[in-house]
């Protein structure tokens, strides 16, 4: 019994150390994302003022990059919150974290919809840096609707993790009620 208690205590200490390191990492990442957001904002305003916006809708190149940076910032802060709970020795499985993860999924859905609605043309499926239809303009005279599979898969992942997190929070609450 004493060995089991010692193993639990050692595991909790490892989790707290990891939580502190991850909290620092996600704090630094959030700061870097904020710096990138400032640079992108300046660049977008410069593009608008110069009239050098390349997409015909004048929406996708102006709205989508800042939206992705906001999503990254919210993601970093969500992971920082999970890490903070770990650093305190608390369970990271809370309904608040599940809601934040779900919100990330909805943000990814919103960006995907903005890209679909604001872009002209045909479907060009992009997965990260890869494009399955490399030159749709050759076949369809520059008709393109980008379908961002990364955002779609990210949203599905966020919704799945949110459901898992809710279940973990429920199990945590039931465990605390038993003790």
XYZ file of N, CA and C in Angstrom:
537
model
N 0.822 -1.192 0.000
C 0.000 0.000 0.000
C 0.866 1.256 0.000
N 1.940 1.253 0.786
C 2.832 2.410 0.845
C 3.540 2.599 -0.494
N 3.884 1.469 -1.153
C 4.539 1.556 -2.457
C 3.588 2.169 -3.481
N 2.336 1.779 -3.444
C 1.333 2.317 -4.353
C 1.136 3.815 -4.125
N 1.089 4.241 -2.891
C 0.937 5.658 -2.561
C 2.163 6.443 -3.042
N 3.343 5.858 -2.894
C 4.569 6.512 -3.337
C 4.576 6.654 -4.871
N 4.121 5.622 -5.575
C 4.057 5.683 -7.029
C 3.074 6.761 -7.494
N 1.964 6.868 -6.796
C 0.984 7.900 -7.135
C 1.578 9.274 -6.900
N 2.279 9.436 -5.784
C 2.911 10.725 -5.463
C 3.984 11.084 -6.500
N 4.803 10.111 -6.915
C 5.820 10.348 -7.931
C 5.186 10.716 -9.268
N 4.107 10.043 -9.614
C 3.396 10.332 -10.853
C 2.812 11.739 -10.826
N 2.256 12.137 -9.700
C 1.713 13.477 -9.551
C 2.817 14.533 -9.668
N 3.976 14.263 -9.070
C 5.104 15.194 -9.171
C 5.591 15.334 -10.610
N 5.655 14.195 -11.346
C 6.052 14.249 -12.763
C 5.038 15.053 -13.572
N 3.762 14.849 -13.291
C 2.721 15.573 -14.006
C 2.820 17.078 -13.721
N 3.115 17.440 -12.474
C 3.246 18.856 -12.128
C 4.457 19.490 -12.813
N 5.575 18.775 -12.852
C 6.761 19.295 -13.539
C 6.490 19.473 -15.030
N 5.855 18.476 -15.629
C 5.499 18.564 -17.043
C 4.532 19.722 -17.271
N 3.563 19.873 -16.392
C 2.604 20.969 -16.512
C 3.276 22.330 -16.465
N 4.257 22.496 -15.587
C 4.981 23.772 -15.499
C 5.760 24.056 -16.774
N 6.408 23.038 -17.320
C 7.167 23.217 -18.555
C 6.249 23.531 -19.732
N 5.153 22.799 -19.805
C 4.216 23.039 -20.895
C 3.556 24.413 -20.776
N 3.249 24.828 -19.548
C 2.661 26.155 -19.342
C 3.618 27.236 -19.857
N 4.898 27.095 -19.547
C 5.900 28.040 -20.042
C 5.967 28.007 -21.571
N 5.994 26.811 -22.138
C 6.050 26.655 -23.593
C 4.854 27.322 -24.267
N 3.633 27.080 -23.759
C 2.443 27.641 -24.381
C 2.327 29.149 -24.138
N 2.899 29.633 -23.043
C 2.942 31.081 -22.819
C 3.848 31.738 -23.855
N 5.017 31.153 -24.072
C 5.942 31.672 -25.086
C 5.304 31.590 -26.472
N 4.656 30.485 -26.753
C 3.991 30.315 -28.046
C 2.902 31.371 -28.234
N 2.137 31.649 -27.185
C 1.091 32.670 -27.273
C 1.696 34.046 -27.555
N 2.796 34.357 -26.896
C 3.469 35.644 -27.136
C 3.949 35.733 -28.579
N 4.526 34.649 -29.098
C 4.972 34.636 -30.495
C 3.794 34.794 -31.453
N 2.676 34.175 -31.141
C 1.483 34.295 -31.978
C 0.982 35.740 -31.967
N 1.019 36.378 -30.796
C 0.611 37.791 -30.714
C 1.522 38.678 -31.557
N 2.828 38.403 -31.534
C 3.766 39.166 -32.366
C 3.452 38.935 -33.842
N 3.216 37.684 -34.214
C 2.860 37.372 -35.603
C 1.552 38.065 -35.994
N 0.592 38.091 -35.083
C -0.687 38.747 -35.370
C -0.479 40.233 -35.630
N 0.389 40.846 -34.848
C 0.677 42.269 -35.062
C 1.319 42.485 -36.430
N 2.268 41.638 -36.794
C 2.939 41.758 -38.097
C 1.942 41.535 -39.229
N 1.098 40.500 -39.104
C 0.114 40.205 -40.154
C -0.891 41.345 -40.276
N -1.308 41.911 -39.155
C -2.243 43.035 -39.195
C -1.642 44.216 -39.944
N -0.378 44.526 -39.653
C 0.298 45.615 -40.357
C 0.393 45.293 -41.851
N 0.724 44.051 -42.163
C 0.839 43.657 -43.576
C -0.505 43.745 -44.290
N -1.572 43.297 -43.638
C -2.900 43.343 -44.249
C -3.318 44.785 -44.501
N -3.098 45.650 -43.508
C -3.432 47.062 -43.716
C -2.580 47.683 -44.818
N -1.325 47.285 -44.904
C -0.466 47.784 -45.980
C -0.972 47.303 -47.337
N -1.403 46.031 -47.407
C -1.942 45.504 -48.656
C -3.218 46.238 -49.056
N -4.057 46.513 -48.093
C -5.309 47.213 -48.397
C -5.030 48.634 -48.866
N -4.125 49.322 -48.155
C -3.829 50.708 -48.523
C -3.123 50.815 -49.877
N -2.297 49.819 -50.216
C -1.614 49.811 -51.515
C -2.514 49.317 -52.643
N -3.602 48.649 -52.271
C -4.469 48.058 -53.287
C -3.877 46.811 -53.891
N -2.973 46.159 -53.161
C -2.291 44.973 -53.687
C -2.863 43.672 -53.148
N -4.143 43.671 -52.812
C -4.795 42.439 -52.365
C -5.001 41.574 -53.599
N -4.494 40.331 -53.540
C -4.461 39.489 -54.735
C -5.740 38.705 -55.010
N -6.556 38.437 -54.010
C -7.728 37.629 -54.304
C -8.867 38.538 -54.776
N -9.651 38.049 -55.743
C -10.684 38.886 -56.338
C -11.793 39.273 -55.354
N -12.008 38.468 -54.325
C -13.067 38.781 -53.360
C -12.625 39.843 -52.365
N -11.305 40.057 -52.251
C -10.727 40.999 -51.274
C -11.147 40.652 -49.847
N -11.490 39.397 -49.612
C -11.926 38.965 -48.287
C -11.023 37.896 -47.721
N -10.758 36.863 -48.533
C -10.018 35.704 -48.038
C -8.634 36.101 -47.552
N -7.899 36.874 -48.340
C -6.535 37.215 -47.940
C -6.497 38.232 -46.814
N -7.614 38.909 -46.547
C -7.663 39.893 -45.479
C -8.195 39.290 -44.186
N -9.168 38.398 -44.271
C -9.842 37.864 -43.091
C -9.204 36.568 -42.588
N -8.842 35.690 -43.494
C -8.419 34.341 -43.097
C -7.096 34.304 -42.320
N -6.026 34.976 -42.755
C -4.784 34.898 -41.960
C -4.944 35.383 -40.514
N -5.592 36.544 -40.276
C -5.799 36.924 -38.871
C -6.700 35.937 -38.119
N -7.680 35.365 -38.824
C -8.568 34.393 -38.171
C -7.778 33.167 -37.721
N -6.874 32.690 -38.565
C -6.054 31.543 -38.173
C -5.137 31.886 -36.999
N -4.623 33.102 -36.975
C -3.786 33.508 -35.841
C -4.602 33.598 -34.556
N -5.842 34.041 -34.662
C -6.719 34.065 -33.485
C -6.976 32.642 -33.009
N -7.235 31.741 -33.950
C -7.459 30.334 -33.585
C -6.215 29.762 -32.915
N -5.036 30.052 -33.456
C -3.793 29.573 -32.842
C -3.617 30.149 -31.441
N -3.937 31.426 -31.277
C -3.830 32.057 -29.960
C -4.781 31.438 -28.952
N -6.023 31.203 -29.371
C -6.995 30.559 -28.476
C -6.544 29.136 -28.152
N -6.006 28.444 -29.155
C -5.496 27.090 -28.915
C -4.340 27.084 -27.926
N -3.419 28.027 -28.086
C -2.280 28.114 -27.157
C -2.758 28.427 -25.743
N -3.725 29.327 -25.624
C -4.241 29.669 -24.286
C -5.020 28.501 -23.673
N -5.732 27.750 -24.505
C -6.446 26.570 -24.008
C -5.451 25.541 -23.486
N -4.405 25.274 -24.257
C -3.385 24.314 -23.831
C -2.612 24.833 -22.615
N -2.436 26.143 -22.529
C -1.793 26.734 -21.350
C -2.671 26.509 -20.117
N -3.986 26.647 -20.272
C -4.908 26.401 -19.161
C -4.878 24.956 -18.698
N -4.835 24.036 -19.651
C -4.734 22.606 -19.308
C -3.418 22.355 -18.577
N -2.331 22.932 -19.085
C -1.017 22.765 -18.452
C -0.979 23.384 -17.060
N -1.641 24.524 -16.886
C -1.693 25.165 -15.563
C -2.387 24.272 -14.548
N -3.476 23.642 -14.975
C -4.154 22.707 -14.069
C -3.239 21.553 -13.698
N -2.498 21.056 -14.677
C -1.560 19.971 -14.398
C -0.476 20.440 -13.432
N 0.025 21.661 -13.620
C 1.085 22.195 -12.768
C 0.612 22.363 -11.327
N -0.670 22.640 -11.154
C -1.237 22.796 -9.805
C -1.566 21.454 -9.156
N -1.463 20.385 -9.938
C -1.800 19.073 -9.416
C -3.282 18.776 -9.511
N -4.000 19.589 -10.270
C -5.434 19.392 -10.467
C -5.677 18.624 -11.757
N -6.875 18.091 -11.873
C -7.225 17.386 -13.098
C -7.441 18.382 -14.234
N -6.865 18.116 -15.387
C -7.096 19.004 -16.534
C -8.458 18.760 -17.182
N -9.145 17.712 -16.765
C -10.438 17.383 -17.358
C -11.534 18.193 -16.686
N -11.831 19.355 -17.295
C -12.891 20.219 -16.785
C -13.826 20.561 -17.938
N -15.051 20.925 -17.588
C -16.009 21.323 -18.614
C -15.584 22.622 -19.297
N -14.903 23.506 -18.561
C -14.437 24.755 -19.173
C -13.442 24.465 -20.296
N -12.527 23.532 -20.068
C -11.566 23.174 -21.115
C -12.292 22.504 -22.289
N -13.280 21.677 -21.998
C -14.043 21.024 -23.066
C -14.759 22.066 -23.919
N -15.322 23.095 -23.283
C -15.992 24.163 -24.042
C -14.993 24.929 -24.900
N -13.811 25.188 -24.369
C -12.801 25.918 -25.147
C -12.343 25.098 -26.353
N -12.170 23.809 -26.163
C -11.772 22.934 -27.270
C -12.868 22.899 -28.327
N -14.108 22.830 -27.894
C -15.234 22.868 -28.830
C -15.290 24.204 -29.560
N -15.019 25.298 -28.858
C -14.998 26.624 -29.486
C -13.933 26.691 -30.580
N -12.789 26.045 -30.340
C -11.753 25.985 -31.381
C -12.287 25.295 -32.640
N -13.021 24.208 -32.433
C -13.619 23.509 -33.567
C -14.574 24.402 -34.344
N -15.407 25.160 -33.614
C -16.344 26.062 -34.289
C -15.619 27.187 -35.009
N -14.498 27.651 -34.446
C -13.711 28.685 -35.130
C -13.153 28.150 -36.442
N -12.678 26.906 -36.433
C -12.172 26.299 -37.661
C -13.284 26.131 -38.692
N -14.471 25.764 -38.244
C -15.614 25.660 -39.154
C -15.922 27.031 -39.755
N -15.901 28.070 -38.914
C -16.196 29.427 -39.393
C -15.193 29.867 -40.458
N -13.906 29.604 -40.234
C -12.893 29.982 -41.225
C -13.113 29.217 -42.527
N -13.444 27.940 -42.426
C -13.704 27.142 -43.623
C -14.882 27.715 -44.400
N -15.939 28.089 -43.691
C -17.116 28.658 -44.348
C -16.776 30.010 -44.982
N -16.009 30.827 -44.280
C -15.591 32.122 -44.848
C -14.814 31.906 -46.140
N -13.902 30.937 -46.128
C -13.121 30.655 -47.336
C -14.018 30.178 -48.478
N -15.011 29.339 -48.151
C -15.906 28.825 -49.188
C -16.809 29.913 -49.746
N -17.353 30.740 -48.881
C -18.307 31.757 -49.314
C -17.614 32.905 -50.038
N -16.450 33.281 -49.564
C -15.786 34.469 -50.098
C -14.942 34.194 -51.333
N -14.700 32.939 -51.675
C -13.841 32.626 -52.821
C -14.691 32.301 -54.039
N -14.233 32.715 -55.195
C -14.966 32.376 -56.420
C -14.612 30.982 -56.909
N -15.507 30.324 -57.609
C -15.161 29.228 -58.468
C -15.280 27.787 -58.092
N -14.272 27.018 -58.473
C -14.250 25.560 -58.409
C -13.569 25.064 -57.141
N -13.717 23.777 -56.855
C -13.154 23.201 -55.637
C -11.683 22.860 -55.831
N -10.859 23.397 -54.975
C -9.438 23.077 -54.931
C -9.178 22.548 -53.532
N -8.857 21.283 -53.412
C -8.695 20.673 -52.096
C -7.253 20.829 -51.640
N -7.060 21.529 -50.525
C -5.721 21.775 -49.993
C -5.577 21.091 -48.648
N -4.516 20.329 -48.484
C -4.190 19.699 -47.210
C -2.819 20.214 -46.830
N -2.809 21.202 -45.925
C -1.550 21.820 -45.538
C -0.890 22.448 -46.757
N 0.371 22.132 -46.981
C 1.064 22.731 -48.127
C 0.758 22.025 -49.454
N -0.018 20.923 -49.415
C -0.285 20.141 -50.613
C -1.624 20.534 -51.213
N -1.688 20.611 -52.499
C -2.931 20.917 -53.197
C -3.239 19.759 -54.129
N -4.431 19.173 -53.991
C -4.784 18.028 -54.827
C -5.143 18.460 -56.244
N -5.606 19.682 -56.406
C -5.821 20.241 -57.734
C -4.866 21.415 -57.819
N -3.715 21.189 -58.409
C -2.645 22.167 -58.372
C -2.966 23.411 -59.185
N -3.556 23.257 -60.345
C -3.828 24.401 -61.215
C -5.262 24.341 -61.723
N -6.232 24.635 -60.876
C -7.616 24.554 -61.345
C -7.924 25.595 -62.411
N -7.169 26.709 -62.434
C -7.431 27.744 -63.433
C -7.130 27.269 -64.844
N -6.233 26.305 -64.972
C -5.922 25.772 -66.290
C -7.144 25.056 -66.849
N -7.838 24.311 -65.987
C -8.984 23.531 -66.436
C -10.277 24.341 -66.405
N -10.408 25.249 -65.472
C -11.702 25.893 -65.269
C -11.617 27.420 -65.268
N -10.623 27.972 -65.944
C -10.481 29.409 -66.105
C -10.532 30.156 -64.770
N -9.665 29.756 -63.867
C -9.481 30.395 -62.566
C -10.695 30.354 -61.652
N -11.533 29.353 -61.799
C -12.629 29.155 -60.862
C -12.105 28.312 -59.703
N -12.119 28.866 -58.495
C -11.546 28.158 -57.356
C -12.355 28.419 -56.093
N -12.719 27.366 -55.400
C -13.249 27.457 -54.036
C -12.322 26.582 -53.197
N -11.511 27.184 -52.364
C -10.600 26.352 -51.569
C -11.361 25.608 -50.480
N -11.155 24.329 -50.433
C -11.736 23.497 -49.382
C -10.576 23.109 -48.478
N -10.457 23.785 -47.358
C -9.323 23.614 -46.453
C -9.528 22.358 -45.612
N -8.954 21.261 -46.078
C -9.115 19.981 -45.375
C -8.427 20.009 -44.014
N -7.369 20.792 -43.864
C -6.706 20.911 -42.571
C -7.646 21.496 -41.529
N -8.389 22.532 -41.918
C -9.344 23.145 -40.989
C -10.499 22.194 -40.695
N -10.961 21.482 -41.711
C -12.063 20.533 -41.508
C -11.619 19.404 -40.577
N -10.444 18.832 -40.836
C -9.935 17.767 -39.968
C -9.632 18.297 -38.569
N -9.136 19.531 -38.487
C -8.897 20.147 -37.184
C -10.187 20.321 -36.403
N -11.254 20.746 -37.080
C -12.551 20.912 -36.417
C -13.078 19.567 -35.924
N -12.979 18.548 -36.754
C -13.435 17.211 -36.339
C -12.631 16.738 -35.128
N -11.321 16.968 -35.163
C -10.464 16.581 -34.034
C -10.855 17.341 -32.773
N -11.090 18.645 -32.907
C -11.481 19.449 -31.735
C -12.809 18.972 -31.155
N -13.789 18.697 -32.019
C -15.079 18.227 -31.517
C -14.943 16.859 -30.834
N -14.090 15.999 -31.392
C -13.853 14.685 -30.775
C -13.154 14.836 -29.427
N -12.118 15.676 -29.385
C -11.415 15.906 -28.118
C -12.329 16.547 -27.082
N -13.204 17.417 -27.528
C -14.147 18.048 -26.603
C -15.063 17.005 -25.977
N -15.538 16.078 -26.788
C -16.392 15.008 -26.256
C -15.612 14.133 -25.271
N -14.378 13.819 -25.613
C -13.531 13.021 -24.704
C -13.275 13.799 -23.426
N -13.024 15.108 -23.536
C -12.749 15.953 -22.374
C -13.979 16.040 -21.469
N -15.172 16.146 -22.077
C -16.419 16.169 -21.283
C -16.585 14.861 -20.514
N -16.291 13.755 -21.176
C -16.387 12.459 -20.515
C -15.374 12.366 -19.378
N -14.158 12.838 -19.616
C -13.144 12.851 -18.564
C -13.564 13.719 -17.387
N -14.191 14.870 -17.689
C -14.671 15.754 -16.617
C -15.777 15.087 -15.823
N -16.649 14.361 -16.512
C -17.724 13.636 -15.833
C -17.158 12.546 -14.927
N -16.190 11.791 -15.448
C -15.553 10.752 -14.627
C -14.831 11.362 -13.428
N -14.169 12.504 -13.644
C -13.461 13.184 -12.555
C -14.444 13.623 -11.480
N -15.577 14.178 -11.892
C -16.590 14.629 -10.926
C -17.156 13.450 -10.150
N -17.398 12.339 -10.836
C -17.926 11.154 -10.159
C -16.903 10.581 -9.184
N -15.629 10.601 -9.555
C -14.564 10.114 -8.678
C -14.469 10.979 -7.430
N -14.557 12.300 -7.609
C -14.478 13.197 -6.456
C -15.689 13.042 -5.543
N -16.858 12.723 -6.126
C -18.040 12.500 -5.301
C -17.915 11.229 -4.472
N -17.221 10.221 -5.007
C -17.047 8.965 -4.278
C -16.062 9.097 -3.136
N -15.077 9.967 -3.296
C -14.046 10.150 -2.271
C -14.536 11.072 -1.241
